[in-house]
C-alpha cells in the first residue's frame, strides 16, 4: 500500500508565514489507456468474501444507479488501505481543514438486504469480475480524492482501476471500510477455538512450532528422545560412537579387554611375544600294521 507522504514546510513563503505541502511518494506504475480516465463515484458498498473484500463504487447520478468500478482486494490488504486513507485524510485536514459534511438521509424503516440493493443497481457485464488490487496510491486536491488501485506484480506494477470521490464522501468511505473490517475480525474470533492464539493451528500448543510434536523441545528432531543430542541414535549414550557397546572404549574391539592391544592374547604382557604353539603329537600307525617283520 502506498499513500502520500508527510507534509513539509514551504520554504518559499515569507518569514512568519508557513503553509503545508504534500510530498507524494512517486512509484513507477503503468496506467493502461482503458483505466486512465477513471470513474467518478458518489459512494461505495463494501462486502466480505471468503478470501477477499469487494468494494463497489456506486454512481448515483442517474436512474438507475450503477456500479462505476469494482475492486477486489485480499483480506490482508484492507487494513493497509484503511491506514493509508486515514493518513491522507489527516494531511487533507492540515492543508484545507475539516472535510464538508453531507446531510444524512432519513434511515429506512427496514434495512434492505444486499440482494434487494443490487436488484436496484445496474452492474455492467464488464465489471462483474472486478479489478484485482493489492496496493493503492491516494492523492487529493481541495475538492476530490483520487484512488489508483494497483496490481503490484512482476515485472511491472500497473493501475487496475482509477476512482474519483468528492471530499465529503471520503470520511464515509473510511467509516464503511473500518466497520466492515471490524465485523470480519469478530467473525474470525468466533470461528477460532477457545484459547487459540492468532496464527496458531488447531491442536497446536502455545509456543509450539508448526510440525513440532507435542512434548518435543524446540530444535529437537522428530522421534528424538528428550535430552538426546542431534544425530544420536536411540539408546546411544552421550559421547558414544554409533555401534559402540556401553563401557567399550573408542577403537576397542568387541571382547577385547581395556588396555589390550589388537592381536594380544588375554594375560599376555605388553611387548611379550606370543608363546610358541606346542609340538604336534606323533602320527598314529595305520590300522592293521602292528608287529615286526
Short mmCIF file of C-alpha atoms in Angstrom, two decimals:
data_model
loop_
_atom_site.label_atom_id
_atom_site.label_comp_id
_atom_site.label_asym_id
_atom_site.label_seq_id
_atom_site.Cartn_x
_atom_site.Cartn_y
_atom_site.Cartn_z
CA UNK A 1 0.00 0.00 0.00
CA UNK A 2 1.25 3.49 -0.79
CA UNK A 3 -0.03 6.83 0.35
CA UNK A 4 1.09 10.42 0.17
CA UNK A 5 3.99 11.39 2.34
CA UNK A 6 4.18 13.62 5.39
CA UNK A 7 3.55 17.37 4.98
CA UNK A 8 6.58 19.63 4.83
CA UNK A 9 7.16 23.32 5.29
CA UNK A 10 7.15 25.56 2.22
CA UNK A 11 10.47 27.50 2.20
CA UNK A 12 9.11 29.90 -0.43
CA UNK A 13 6.72 31.64 1.97
CA UNK A 14 7.73 34.82 3.78
CA UNK A 15 9.03 34.87 7.33
CA UNK A 16 6.41 34.11 9.94
CA UNK A 17 4.16 32.61 7.29
CA UNK A 18 4.10 28.84 6.83
CA UNK A 19 1.96 26.53 4.75
CA UNK A 20 1.77 22.79 4.30
CA UNK A 21 2.65 20.91 1.15
CA UNK A 22 2.27 17.23 0.40
CA UNK A 23 5.29 15.33 -0.84
CA UNK A 24 3.98 12.47 -2.95
CA UNK A 25 5.92 9.23 -2.94
CA UNK A 26 6.46 8.53 -6.64
CA UNK A 27 6.16 4.96 -7.83
CA UNK A 28 6.51 3.51 -11.27
CA UNK A 29 3.14 2.05 -12.30
CA UNK A 30 1.85 1.64 -15.81
CA UNK A 31 -1.57 3.16 -16.50
CA UNK A 32 -3.48 1.31 -19.25
CA UNK A 33 -5.48 3.56 -21.55
CA UNK A 34 -8.77 1.90 -20.64
CA UNK A 35 -8.42 2.96 -16.96
CA UNK A 36 -6.59 6.27 -17.38
CA UNK A 37 -9.76 8.42 -17.45
CA UNK A 38 -11.08 6.81 -14.26
CA UNK A 39 -14.64 6.68 -12.95
CA UNK A 40 -16.43 9.19 -10.74
CA UNK A 41 -18.26 7.74 -7.74
CA UNK A 42 -20.74 9.13 -5.23
CA UNK A 43 -20.48 6.30 -2.69
CA UNK A 44 -19.29 2.76 -2.05
CA UNK A 45 -20.54 -0.63 -0.89
CA UNK A 46 -18.02 -2.85 0.91
CA UNK A 47 -18.65 -6.60 1.14
CA UNK A 48 -16.70 -9.51 2.61
CA UNK A 49 -15.92 -12.67 0.64
CA UNK A 50 -14.22 -15.90 1.67
CA UNK A 51 -10.72 -14.70 0.77
CA UNK A 52 -11.22 -11.10 -0.34
CA UNK A 53 -13.10 -7.84 0.15
CA UNK A 54 -15.26 -6.42 -2.65
CA UNK A 55 -15.51 -2.62 -2.91
CA UNK A 56 -18.22 -1.48 -5.33
CA UNK A 57 -18.02 2.24 -6.13
CA UNK A 58 -21.52 3.50 -6.92
CA UNK A 59 -22.57 6.34 -9.21
CA UNK A 60 -25.93 7.65 -8.09
CA UNK A 61 -26.33 10.50 -10.58
CA UNK A 62 -28.87 8.90 -12.92
CA UNK A 63 -31.62 6.34 -12.95
CA UNK A 64 -30.99 3.57 -12.19
CA UNK A 65 -27.86 3.98 -10.03
CA UNK A 66 -24.96 1.92 -11.36
CA UNK A 67 -21.67 0.38 -10.27
CA UNK A 68 -18.91 2.59 -11.68
CA UNK A 69 -15.99 0.40 -10.56
CA UNK A 70 -15.50 -2.86 -8.67
CA UNK A 71 -12.24 -3.54 -6.80
CA UNK A 72 -11.27 -6.95 -5.39
CA UNK A 73 -8.79 -6.74 -2.52
CA UNK A 74 -7.28 -9.59 -0.42
CA UNK A 75 -8.10 -9.66 3.29
CA UNK A 76 -4.52 -8.79 4.26
CA UNK A 77 -4.56 -5.59 2.15
CA UNK A 78 -7.66 -3.91 3.56
CA UNK A 79 -6.11 -2.74 6.88
CA UNK A 80 -3.26 -1.19 4.87
CA UNK A 81 -5.81 0.59 2.66
CA UNK A 82 -7.59 1.87 5.79
CA UNK A 83 -4.35 3.18 7.30
CA UNK A 84 -3.31 4.89 4.04
CA UNK A 85 -6.73 6.57 3.72
CA UNK A 86 -6.64 7.70 7.35
CA UNK A 87 -3.21 9.31 6.85
CA UNK A 88 -4.39 11.09 3.70
CA UNK A 89 -7.44 12.49 5.49
CA UNK A 90 -5.16 13.81 8.26
CA UNK A 91 -2.97 15.52 5.65
CA UNK A 92 -6.08 16.98 3.98
CA UNK A 93 -7.23 18.43 7.30
CA UNK A 94 -3.83 20.02 7.86
CA UNK A 95 -3.98 21.71 4.46
CA UNK A 96 -7.68 22.53 3.96
CA UNK A 97 -9.44 21.98 7.29
CA UNK A 98 -12.28 19.59 8.06
CA UNK A 99 -14.00 18.00 5.04
CA UNK A 100 -17.53 19.28 4.38
CA UNK A 101 -20.25 17.15 5.92
CA UNK A 102 -23.03 15.83 3.72
CA UNK A 103 -26.59 15.82 5.06
CA UNK A 104 -27.71 12.43 6.25
CA UNK A 105 -30.73 10.91 4.57
CA UNK A 106 -33.51 9.53 6.73
CA UNK A 107 -32.93 5.90 7.62
CA UNK A 108 -35.44 3.45 6.11
CA UNK A 109 -37.80 1.60 8.41
CA UNK A 110 -36.22 -1.69 7.36
CA UNK A 111 -32.62 -2.09 6.26
CA UNK A 112 -32.67 -3.67 2.78
CA UNK A 113 -30.74 -6.86 2.14
CA UNK A 114 -27.76 -7.00 -0.20
CA UNK A 115 -29.86 -8.75 -2.84
CA UNK A 116 -32.52 -6.02 -2.68
CA UNK A 117 -29.85 -3.31 -3.03
CA UNK A 118 -28.29 -4.94 -6.06
CA UNK A 119 -31.67 -5.53 -7.65
CA UNK A 120 -31.89 -1.74 -7.92
CA UNK A 121 -28.33 -1.30 -9.23
CA UNK A 122 -27.05 -1.60 -12.77
CA UNK A 123 -23.95 -3.78 -12.81
CA UNK A 124 -22.34 -3.88 -16.28
CA UNK A 125 -21.11 -7.25 -17.51
CA UNK A 126 -17.54 -6.00 -17.91
CA UNK A 127 -17.44 -5.16 -14.18
CA UNK A 128 -18.78 -8.48 -12.86
CA UNK A 129 -15.28 -9.91 -12.25
CA UNK A 130 -13.94 -6.62 -10.91
CA UNK A 131 -10.34 -5.41 -10.88
CA UNK A 132 -7.84 -7.11 -8.58
CA UNK A 133 -5.70 -4.79 -6.42
CA UNK A 134 -3.06 -5.42 -3.76
CA UNK A 135 -1.98 -1.79 -3.43
CA UNK A 136 -3.28 1.76 -3.78
CA UNK A 137 -1.93 5.25 -4.39
CA UNK A 138 -4.06 8.07 -2.98
CA UNK A 139 -3.91 11.70 -3.98
CA UNK A 140 -6.19 14.66 -3.33
CA UNK A 141 -6.95 18.26 -4.17
CA UNK A 142 -9.17 20.64 -2.25
CA UNK A 143 -12.33 19.14 -3.77
CA UNK A 144 -11.72 15.45 -4.62
CA UNK A 145 -9.67 12.37 -3.85
CA UNK A 146 -8.12 10.12 -6.49
CA UNK A 147 -7.60 6.38 -5.84
CA UNK A 148 -5.26 4.47 -8.12
CA UNK A 149 -5.65 0.78 -7.28
CA UNK A 150 -2.55 -1.20 -8.20
CA UNK A 151 -1.53 -4.71 -9.10
CA UNK A 152 2.00 -4.98 -7.71
CA UNK A 153 3.05 -7.99 -9.77
CA UNK A 154 6.26 -8.88 -11.58
CA UNK A 155 7.64 -7.40 -13.76
CA UNK A 156 5.72 -4.09 -13.68
CA UNK A 157 3.16 -2.56 -11.35
CA UNK A 158 0.02 -1.34 -13.12
CA UNK A 159 -3.10 0.63 -12.27
CA UNK A 160 -6.05 -1.76 -12.42
CA UNK A 161 -8.75 0.78 -11.50
CA UNK A 162 -8.90 4.56 -11.02
CA UNK A 163 -11.71 6.11 -8.98
CA UNK A 164 -12.55 9.73 -8.09
CA UNK A 165 -14.54 10.66 -4.98
CA UNK A 166 -15.67 14.07 -3.80
CA UNK A 167 -14.13 15.08 -0.48
CA UNK A 168 -17.36 14.81 1.59
CA UNK A 169 -17.69 11.14 0.52
CA UNK A 170 -14.22 10.11 1.76
CA UNK A 171 -14.94 10.05 5.55
CA UNK A 172 -17.98 7.90 4.80
CA UNK A 173 -15.81 5.51 2.79
CA UNK A 174 -13.34 5.29 5.67
CA UNK A 175 -16.15 4.53 8.15
CA UNK A 176 -17.55 1.83 5.88
CA UNK A 177 -14.12 0.19 5.46
CA UNK A 178 -13.45 0.26 9.20
CA UNK A 179 -16.86 -1.18 10.13
CA UNK A 180 -16.57 -3.97 7.55
CA UNK A 181 -13.10 -4.96 8.71
CA UNK A 182 -14.18 -4.88 12.38
CA UNK A 183 -17.08 -7.25 11.62
CA UNK A 184 -14.68 -9.51 9.70
CA UNK A 185 -12.32 -9.70 12.71
CA UNK A 186 -15.23 -10.55 15.02
CA UNK A 187 -16.29 -13.45 12.77
CA UNK A 188 -12.72 -14.77 12.70
CA UNK A 189 -12.58 -14.64 16.51
CA UNK A 190 -15.86 -16.55 16.79
CA UNK A 191 -14.64 -19.33 14.48
CA UNK A 192 -11.34 -19.71 16.37
CA UNK A 193 -11.37 -22.39 19.14
CA UNK A 194 -11.21 -21.02 22.71
CA UNK A 195 -7.67 -20.32 23.85
CA UNK A 196 -6.21 -20.45 20.34
CA UNK A 197 -3.94 -17.55 19.51
CA UNK A 198 -3.89 -15.76 16.13
CA UNK A 199 -1.82 -17.78 13.66
CA UNK A 200 -1.99 -20.89 15.87
CA UNK A 201 -3.13 -24.10 14.17
CA UNK A 202 -5.86 -26.30 15.72
CA UNK A 203 -4.37 -28.68 18.30
CA UNK A 204 -1.09 -26.74 18.43
CA UNK A 205 0.11 -25.78 21.91
CA UNK A 206 1.11 -22.17 22.67
CA UNK A 207 4.75 -21.66 21.65
CA UNK A 208 4.80 -24.90 19.65
CA UNK A 209 6.30 -24.53 16.19
CA UNK A 210 4.40 -25.86 13.13
CA UNK A 211 5.30 -29.53 12.59
CA UNK A 212 6.62 -29.91 16.14
CA UNK A 213 5.20 -32.90 18.05
CA UNK A 214 3.60 -32.37 21.48
CA UNK A 215 6.27 -32.51 24.20
CA UNK A 216 9.07 -32.10 21.65
CA UNK A 217 11.63 -29.48 22.61
CA UNK A 218 12.47 -26.65 20.17
CA UNK A 219 15.23 -27.81 17.78
CA UNK A 220 14.60 -31.47 18.65
CA UNK A 221 14.24 -33.79 15.66
CA UNK A 222 11.06 -35.88 15.27
CA UNK A 223 11.45 -39.21 17.12
CA UNK A 224 14.38 -37.88 19.16
CA UNK A 225 14.14 -38.58 22.90
CA UNK A 226 14.29 -35.67 25.40
CA UNK A 227 17.93 -34.89 26.23
CA UNK A 228 19.17 -36.82 23.20
CA UNK A 229 21.71 -34.93 21.10
CA UNK A 230 21.05 -34.33 17.39
CA UNK A 231 22.31 -37.30 15.33
CA UNK A 232 22.39 -39.57 18.42
CA UNK A 233 20.73 -42.96 17.91
CA UNK A 234 18.02 -44.15 20.29
CA UNK A 235 19.66 -45.91 23.30
CA UNK A 236 23.05 -44.43 22.48
CA UNK A 237 24.80 -42.72 25.38
CA UNK A 238 26.22 -39.20 25.01
CA UNK A 239 29.75 -39.38 23.55
CA UNK A 240 29.27 -42.98 22.45
CA UNK A 241 30.10 -43.73 18.81
CA UNK A 242 27.49 -45.42 16.62
CA UNK A 243 27.81 -49.23 17.00
CA UNK A 244 29.93 -48.92 20.19
CA UNK A 245 28.84 -51.09 23.15
CA UNK A 246 28.29 -49.50 26.57
CA UNK A 247 31.61 -49.44 28.51
CA UNK A 248 33.63 -50.10 25.34
CA UNK A 249 36.47 -47.63 24.73
CA UNK A 250 36.74 -45.89 21.39
CA UNK A 251 38.70 -48.16 18.95
CA UNK A 252 38.30 -51.21 21.23
CA UNK A 253 37.14 -54.39 19.52
CA UNK A 254 34.27 -56.41 20.92
CA UNK A 255 35.60 -58.95 23.52
CA UNK A 256 38.91 -57.06 23.90
CA UNK A 257 39.90 -56.12 27.47
CA UNK A 258 40.61 -52.46 28.29
CA UNK A 259 44.31 -51.71 27.52
CA UNK A 260 44.69 -54.89 25.45
CA UNK A 261 46.36 -54.29 22.10
CA UNK A 262 44.82 -55.69 18.94
CA UNK A 263 46.12 -59.29 18.42
CA UNK A 264 47.33 -59.57 22.06
CA UNK A 265 46.22 -62.73 23.89
CA UNK A 266 44.47 -62.43 27.24
CA UNK A 267 47.07 -62.42 30.09
CA UNK A 268 49.94 -61.54 27.74
CA UNK A 269 52.12 -58.62 28.90
CA UNK A 270 52.65 -55.70 26.55
CA UNK A 271 55.76 -56.34 24.38
CA UNK A 272 55.77 -60.09 25.20
CA UNK A 273 55.90 -62.40 22.22
CA UNK A 274 53.07 -64.82 21.94
CA UNK A 275 54.03 -68.38 23.23
CA UNK A 276 55.15 -70.94 20.66
CA UNK A 277 52.46 -73.37 19.76
CA UNK A 278 53.00 -76.96 21.24
CA UNK A 279 54.57 -79.65 19.06
CA UNK A 280 52.07 -81.73 17.19
CA UNK A 281 51.62 -85.32 18.51
CA UNK A 282 53.31 -88.14 16.52
CA UNK A 283 51.17 -89.73 13.86
CA UNK A 284 49.27 -92.81 14.77
CA UNK A 285 50.38 -96.06 12.97
CA UNK A 286 48.00 -97.24 10.29
CA UNK A 287 45.42 -99.67 11.46
CA UNK A 288 46.42 -103.34 10.96
CA UNK A 289 50.22 -102.69 10.54
CA UNK A 290 51.32 -103.78 14.08
CA UNK A 291 54.15 -106.37 14.72
CA UNK A 292 57.71 -106.81 13.40
CA UNK A 293 58.89 -108.13 10.07
#
